[in-house]
Coordinates of C-alpha atoms in Angstrom, one line a residue:
M748 CA -25.8 60.8 -20.7
P749 CA -23.6 63.4 -21.3
N750 CA -24.1 67.0 -21.4
A751 CA -23.9 69.4 -24.5
R752 CA -20.2 70.6 -23.1
T753 CA -18.7 67.2 -22.9
A754 CA -20.6 65.0 -25.7
R755 CA -18.2 63.7 -28.8
L756 CA -19.4 66.2 -31.8
T757 CA -21.4 62.7 -33.5
R758 CA -24.5 62.7 -34.2
R759 CA -24.8 60.0 -31.5
G760 CA -23.3 62.0 -29.0
L761 CA -25.3 65.4 -29.8
L762 CA -28.1 63.7 -30.0
A763 CA -27.4 62.0 -26.3
A764 CA -27.1 65.7 -25.1
G765 CA -30.5 66.5 -23.8
G766 CA -30.0 69.4 -26.1
A767 CA -32.9 70.1 -28.5
L768 CA -32.6 67.5 -29.8
G769 CA -34.7 66.9 -32.9
L770 CA -35.4 63.4 -33.1
G771 CA -36.9 61.6 -36.2
A772 CA -39.2 62.8 -39.1
V773 CA -42.5 61.8 -40.2
L774 CA -44.9 60.2 -42.3
T775 CA -48.7 60.8 -42.7
A776 CA -50.7 63.8 -41.4
C777 CA -53.4 62.5 -39.4
G778 CA -52.2 58.6 -38.8
D779 CA -51.4 56.4 -42.1
D780 CA -54.0 55.8 -43.6
D781 CA -52.4 51.9 -44.5
A782 CA -51.6 51.3 -40.4
K783 CA -54.1 48.5 -38.9
D784 CA -56.7 48.9 -36.3
A785 CA -54.6 48.0 -33.4
G786 CA -54.4 47.3 -30.0
A787 CA -52.8 45.0 -27.2
D788 CA -54.3 44.4 -23.6
T789 CA -52.1 43.8 -21.2
K790 CA -50.4 40.3 -21.9
G791 CA -49.3 39.7 -25.4
A792 CA -49.6 35.4 -26.2
A793 CA -46.4 34.7 -27.9
K794 CA -47.1 33.4 -31.8
S795 CA -46.0 29.5 -32.1
G796 CA -44.0 28.6 -35.2
P797 CA -41.8 30.1 -36.6
W798 CA -40.0 34.0 -36.0
S799 CA -39.2 36.8 -38.3
F800 CA -39.3 40.6 -38.7
K801 CA -37.7 42.6 -41.2
D802 CA -36.1 45.5 -39.4
D803 CA -35.7 49.9 -41.0
R804 CA -32.2 48.3 -41.5
G805 CA -33.6 46.0 -44.3
T806 CA -32.1 42.7 -41.7
T807 CA -34.8 40.1 -41.6
V808 CA -34.1 38.3 -38.1
K809 CA -35.4 34.9 -37.6
L810 CA -35.5 33.0 -34.8
D811 CA -37.8 29.4 -34.4
E812 CA -40.4 30.8 -32.2
A813 CA -41.7 34.2 -31.1
P814 CA -38.7 35.8 -28.6
K815 CA -39.5 35.3 -25.1
N816 CA -36.1 37.0 -23.2
I817 CA -36.5 40.9 -25.1
V818 CA -33.7 42.9 -24.1
A819 CA -34.9 46.7 -25.6
F820 CA -34.0 50.5 -25.6
T821 CA -36.1 51.9 -22.8
G822 CA -38.7 54.0 -24.4
V823 CA -39.2 50.9 -26.9
A824 CA -39.5 48.7 -24.0
A825 CA -42.6 51.4 -22.7
A826 CA -43.8 51.2 -26.6
L827 CA -44.0 47.3 -26.5
Y828 CA -45.7 47.3 -23.0
D829 CA -48.8 49.4 -23.8
Y830 CA -49.1 46.8 -26.3
G831 CA -48.6 43.6 -23.3
I832 CA -45.0 42.9 -24.4
E833 CA -43.2 42.9 -21.9
A834 CA -39.4 43.5 -21.5
K835 CA -37.0 41.3 -19.4
G836 CA -34.1 43.8 -19.8
V837 CA -33.7 47.4 -21.0
F838 CA -30.7 50.0 -21.2
G839 CA -31.6 53.6 -21.4
P840 CA -33.0 56.7 -19.5
T841 CA -35.0 54.3 -16.9
T842 CA -34.8 55.7 -13.4
T843 CA -34.6 58.9 -12.3
K844 CA -31.6 59.9 -9.0
D845 CA -34.7 59.4 -6.9
G846 CA -35.3 55.8 -8.3
K847 CA -38.7 56.6 -9.6
A848 CA -38.9 55.9 -13.5
D849 CA -37.8 58.4 -15.9
V850 CA -40.6 60.1 -18.5
Q851 CA -38.6 57.1 -21.2
A852 CA -40.2 54.7 -19.1
G853 CA -43.8 55.3 -19.5
D854 CA -46.4 52.7 -17.9
M855 CA -43.1 50.1 -17.4
D856 CA -43.0 48.9 -13.7
V857 CA -39.2 49.4 -13.5
S858 CA -38.7 47.6 -10.7
K859 CA -39.4 44.7 -12.7
V860 CA -36.7 44.7 -15.5
T861 CA -33.5 44.3 -15.2
V862 CA -31.5 47.9 -16.2
L863 CA -27.9 46.8 -18.1
G864 CA -27.3 51.0 -17.9
N865 CA -29.2 53.9 -17.3
V866 CA -27.3 56.9 -19.0
W867 CA -25.1 56.8 -22.2
D868 CA -22.6 54.6 -22.9
Q869 CA -23.3 52.4 -19.8
F870 CA -24.3 48.7 -21.2
N871 CA -23.4 45.5 -18.8
V872 CA -22.3 43.0 -21.0
E873 CA -22.4 40.4 -18.4
K874 CA -25.6 41.3 -17.1
Y875 CA -27.3 40.9 -20.5
A876 CA -25.6 37.7 -21.2
A877 CA -27.0 36.2 -18.2
L878 CA -30.9 37.3 -19.3
A879 CA -30.2 34.7 -21.9
P880 CA -31.2 37.1 -24.7
D881 CA -33.6 36.2 -28.3
V882 CA -33.5 39.7 -29.2
L883 CA -32.0 43.0 -28.8
I884 CA -34.3 46.3 -29.7
S885 CA -33.6 50.0 -30.3
T886 CA -34.4 52.7 -32.3
M887 CA -32.0 54.3 -35.1
F888 CA -31.1 58.2 -35.2
D889 CA -29.0 58.2 -38.1
D890 CA -28.9 56.2 -41.8
A891 CA -26.4 54.3 -41.3
G892 CA -28.1 51.5 -38.9
T893 CA -26.6 52.8 -35.4
L894 CA -28.7 51.1 -32.9
W895 CA -29.5 53.8 -30.0
Y896 CA -27.7 53.4 -26.5
V897 CA -25.5 50.5 -27.6
P898 CA -22.3 52.0 -27.2
E899 CA -19.5 51.7 -29.5
A900 CA -17.0 50.0 -27.2
S901 CA -18.9 46.9 -26.5
K902 CA -21.4 46.9 -29.5
E903 CA -19.6 44.1 -31.2
K904 CA -19.4 41.6 -27.9
I905 CA -23.4 42.8 -27.7
A906 CA -24.2 41.7 -31.1
K907 CA -22.9 38.2 -30.4
L908 CA -24.7 37.8 -27.8
A909 CA -28.8 37.9 -29.7
P910 CA -29.6 39.2 -32.8
S911 CA -31.0 42.7 -33.0
V912 CA -33.7 44.5 -34.3
G913 CA -34.0 48.5 -35.2
I914 CA -36.8 50.8 -35.8
S915 CA -35.7 54.2 -37.6
V916 CA -36.7 57.3 -36.3
F917 CA -34.6 59.1 -38.3
D918 CA -36.0 61.7 -41.2
R919 CA -39.6 60.4 -41.3
Q920 CA -43.1 61.3 -40.0
L921 CA -44.2 60.1 -36.5
T922 CA -46.7 58.2 -37.7
G923 CA -44.2 56.0 -39.8
P924 CA -42.2 55.0 -36.6
L925 CA -45.6 54.3 -34.7
Q926 CA -46.9 52.0 -37.5
R927 CA -43.7 49.9 -37.5
M928 CA -43.8 49.5 -34.0
W929 CA -47.5 48.1 -34.1
E930 CA -46.3 46.0 -36.4
L931 CA -43.4 43.9 -34.5
A932 CA -45.8 44.2 -31.5
E933 CA -48.3 42.1 -33.8
S934 CA -45.2 39.6 -34.4
L935 CA -44.5 39.5 -31.1
G936 CA -48.1 38.2 -30.2
A937 CA -49.4 41.3 -29.3
D938 CA -53.4 41.3 -29.3
M939 CA -54.2 44.3 -31.8
T940 CA -57.4 43.9 -32.0
A941 CA -58.2 44.8 -28.2
A942 CA -59.8 47.7 -27.3
K943 CA -57.1 49.4 -24.7
V944 CA -54.7 50.1 -28.5
T945 CA -57.5 50.8 -31.6
E946 CA -59.3 53.3 -29.1
A947 CA -55.8 54.6 -28.2
K948 CA -55.2 55.2 -32.0
K949 CA -58.5 57.2 -32.6
R950 CA -57.4 59.4 -29.6
F951 CA -54.5 59.7 -31.5
E952 CA -56.4 60.0 -35.1
A953 CA -58.6 63.1 -32.9
A954 CA -55.8 64.8 -31.8
S955 CA -53.7 65.3 -34.7
E956 CA -56.9 66.4 -36.4
R957 CA -57.7 69.2 -33.7
L958 CA -54.1 70.1 -33.9
R959 CA -54.5 70.9 -37.7
K960 CA -57.5 72.7 -37.0
A961 CA -56.4 74.6 -34.2
A962 CA -52.4 75.6 -36.7
K963 CA -55.2 76.1 -39.7
A964 CA -56.8 79.0 -36.9
K965 CA -54.0 80.2 -35.4
P966 CA -51.0 80.7 -38.3
E967 CA -49.5 83.6 -36.8
I968 CA -48.7 81.4 -33.9
K969 CA -45.3 80.9 -33.7
V970 CA -43.9 77.3 -31.6
L971 CA -40.1 77.2 -31.2
V972 CA -38.5 74.0 -29.7
G973 CA -36.1 74.5 -27.3
S974 CA -33.5 72.2 -24.5
A975 CA -31.7 74.0 -21.5
S976 CA -28.7 73.0 -20.1
P977 CA -26.5 75.2 -17.5
E978 CA -24.1 76.3 -20.7
L979 CA -26.3 76.5 -23.2
F980 CA -30.0 76.8 -24.7
Y981 CA -30.4 74.6 -27.9
V982 CA -33.3 75.6 -30.7
S983 CA -34.6 72.7 -32.9
G984 CA -34.8 72.4 -36.4
T985 CA -37.5 70.1 -37.3
N986 CA -36.1 68.8 -40.4
L987 CA -34.8 65.9 -38.8
S988 CA -37.4 65.1 -35.9
I989 CA -40.1 62.3 -35.9
D990 CA -42.7 64.7 -33.9
L991 CA -41.6 67.8 -34.8
E992 CA -42.3 66.9 -39.2
Y993 CA -45.6 65.6 -37.9
F994 CA -46.3 68.6 -36.4
K995 CA -45.3 70.8 -39.5
A996 CA -46.9 68.4 -41.8
L997 CA -50.5 69.6 -39.9
G998 CA -49.4 73.0 -40.5
V999 CA -47.8 73.9 -37.0
N1000 CA -45.6 77.2 -38.2
F1001 CA -42.3 76.5 -36.5
V1002 CA -39.1 78.4 -35.4
E1003 CA -36.2 77.7 -37.2
P1004 CA -32.9 77.7 -36.8
T1005 CA -30.6 78.7 -39.8
E1006 CA -28.9 76.3 -42.1
E1007 CA -25.7 77.5 -41.1
A1008 CA -26.1 77.5 -37.3
K1009 CA -27.4 74.0 -37.5
K1010 CA -24.3 72.7 -39.8
A1011 CA -22.1 72.4 -36.5
T1012 CA -24.7 69.5 -35.5
G1013 CA -25.7 67.6 -38.4
G1014 CA -29.0 69.7 -38.9
W1015 CA -30.0 69.0 -35.5
F1016 CA -30.3 72.1 -33.9
E1017 CA -28.6 75.7 -33.0
S1018 CA -26.6 76.6 -29.7
L1019 CA -27.4 79.8 -28.3
S1020 CA -25.8 81.2 -25.6
W1021 CA -28.1 82.4 -22.3
E1022 CA -27.6 85.7 -23.5
N1023 CA -28.9 85.2 -26.8
V1024 CA -31.4 83.1 -25.7
D1025 CA -33.6 85.9 -27.4
K1026 CA -32.5 85.8 -30.5
H1027 CA -35.6 83.6 -31.9
K1028 CA -39.1 85.1 -31.6
A1029 CA -41.8 82.9 -30.4
D1030 CA -45.3 82.7 -28.9
V1031 CA -45.4 79.3 -27.5
I1032 CA -42.1 77.3 -26.5
M1033 CA -41.8 73.5 -26.4
M1034 CA -39.0 72.4 -23.5
D1035 CA -37.3 68.8 -23.9
D1036 CA -39.3 66.7 -21.0
R1037 CA -36.2 64.6 -20.9
S1038 CA -34.1 64.0 -17.5
S1039 CA -31.2 64.8 -19.4
A1040 CA -32.2 68.6 -20.1
I1041 CA -32.9 71.5 -17.6
Q1042 CA -37.2 71.7 -16.5
P1043 CA -38.5 75.2 -17.4
A1044 CA -39.3 75.6 -13.7
D1045 CA -35.5 74.8 -12.7
I1046 CA -34.4 77.5 -15.2
T1047 CA -32.3 80.8 -13.3
E1048 CA -31.9 82.3 -16.2
A1049 CA -32.9 86.4 -16.4
T1050 CA -32.7 86.1 -19.7
W1051 CA -34.7 82.9 -20.2
K1052 CA -37.5 84.6 -17.6
Q1053 CA -37.9 87.6 -19.7
L1054 CA -39.3 85.7 -22.8
P1055 CA -42.8 86.7 -23.7
A1056 CA -43.4 83.3 -24.1
V1057 CA -42.3 82.4 -21.0
K1058 CA -43.5 85.5 -19.1
A1059 CA -47.5 84.6 -21.0
G1060 CA -46.7 81.3 -19.6
Q1061 CA -47.2 79.8 -23.1
V1062 CA -44.6 77.0 -22.3
I1063 CA -45.3 73.5 -22.7
A1064 CA -43.1 70.3 -22.4
R1065 CA -42.3 68.4 -24.9
S1066 CA -42.0 64.3 -25.3
T1067 CA -38.7 64.7 -27.1
E1068 CA -38.2 60.9 -27.6
P1069 CA -41.5 60.3 -27.9
I1070 CA -42.5 56.5 -26.9
L1071 CA -43.5 54.7 -29.8
S1072 CA -47.2 54.0 -29.1
Y1073 CA -50.7 55.1 -29.8
D1074 CA -51.5 55.7 -26.5
K1075 CA -48.1 57.8 -25.4
C1076 CA -48.6 59.9 -28.5
V1077 CA -51.8 61.5 -27.9
A1078 CA -50.9 63.6 -24.6
P1079 CA -47.9 65.6 -26.6
V1080 CA -50.3 66.2 -30.0
E1081 CA -53.5 67.1 -27.5
A1082 CA -50.8 69.3 -25.8
L1083 CA -49.6 71.3 -28.4
A1084 CA -53.1 71.8 -30.0
E1085 CA -54.5 72.9 -26.4
A1086 CA -51.4 75.6 -26.8
I1087 CA -51.7 77.1 -30.1
E1088 CA -55.4 77.4 -29.4
K1089 CA -55.3 79.6 -26.5
A1090 CA -52.0 81.3 -27.2
K1091 CA -51.6 85.0 -28.0
K1092 CA -49.8 86.8 -29.9
V1093 CA -46.7 88.1 -28.2
S1094 CA -43.4 88.0 -30.8

């Protein structure tokens, strides 16, 4: 994954850069009323007979049977894993430099999947072909149907080897993609009545209600969403991010970059020098938890350490690319609710 300085100035490049990337948008304020109660234990049993799924590009993939050899973007594979569906191969941030599971890999045993590429623009087409894939699944961060982490240079070769499914995480709230991943897992044979997942959905809804109440009780608390690189500090806007749009719909008071500042990044974020990191006043700071971003404990800039929210210890992690299972989306909602509940007004 390129850093903010070297990333191409495209939406894909900017998003992959590890900056304060808002990723997606929201659907409803506290769970989707149209969503079915769902669940899956540990292993999904593929349904017999023909399989089809209409993705968020409007493309319907049809196969003689439910796909068994699934290759997916790491975060998608992690979500499906929570529903009992295991991918054979993955691409995207999967392992850290020390060989441990990346945050985007969730609960997957990364030693049991074939990693086709661990960084931006890396995808081993030969290994992909050897897996005899039935389907490739990824998310999409634009309205053009661009599959996340599928390299531009090899996308045509990749497309010839298996059909693809795209789940949009652009310009909608978190509950929308959550429901779509649910539907995809169900189509692949996941047990959507298992206690593990039905309970996770209930916990997500309870966490959302807690956040709504916290935001309503303390509307004066301003939340800034940031991401750090060696050269720059990024401040996310909320309009394109599935998690932030959802939190905003629940009443969270976010700091917003100016529209002029966001223009250079297609509306996603504002870039600040470390000298100007105090431009926006905030009481709570949410920081990008991806391995591509510098984590708060490793930031040495004096200007960062002098921020009121930092001095007050009011900094929490943000799942910038949420794993789209209810189980994995509980913790980020609860963490923000607790941060606002405990926050002191320091801005």
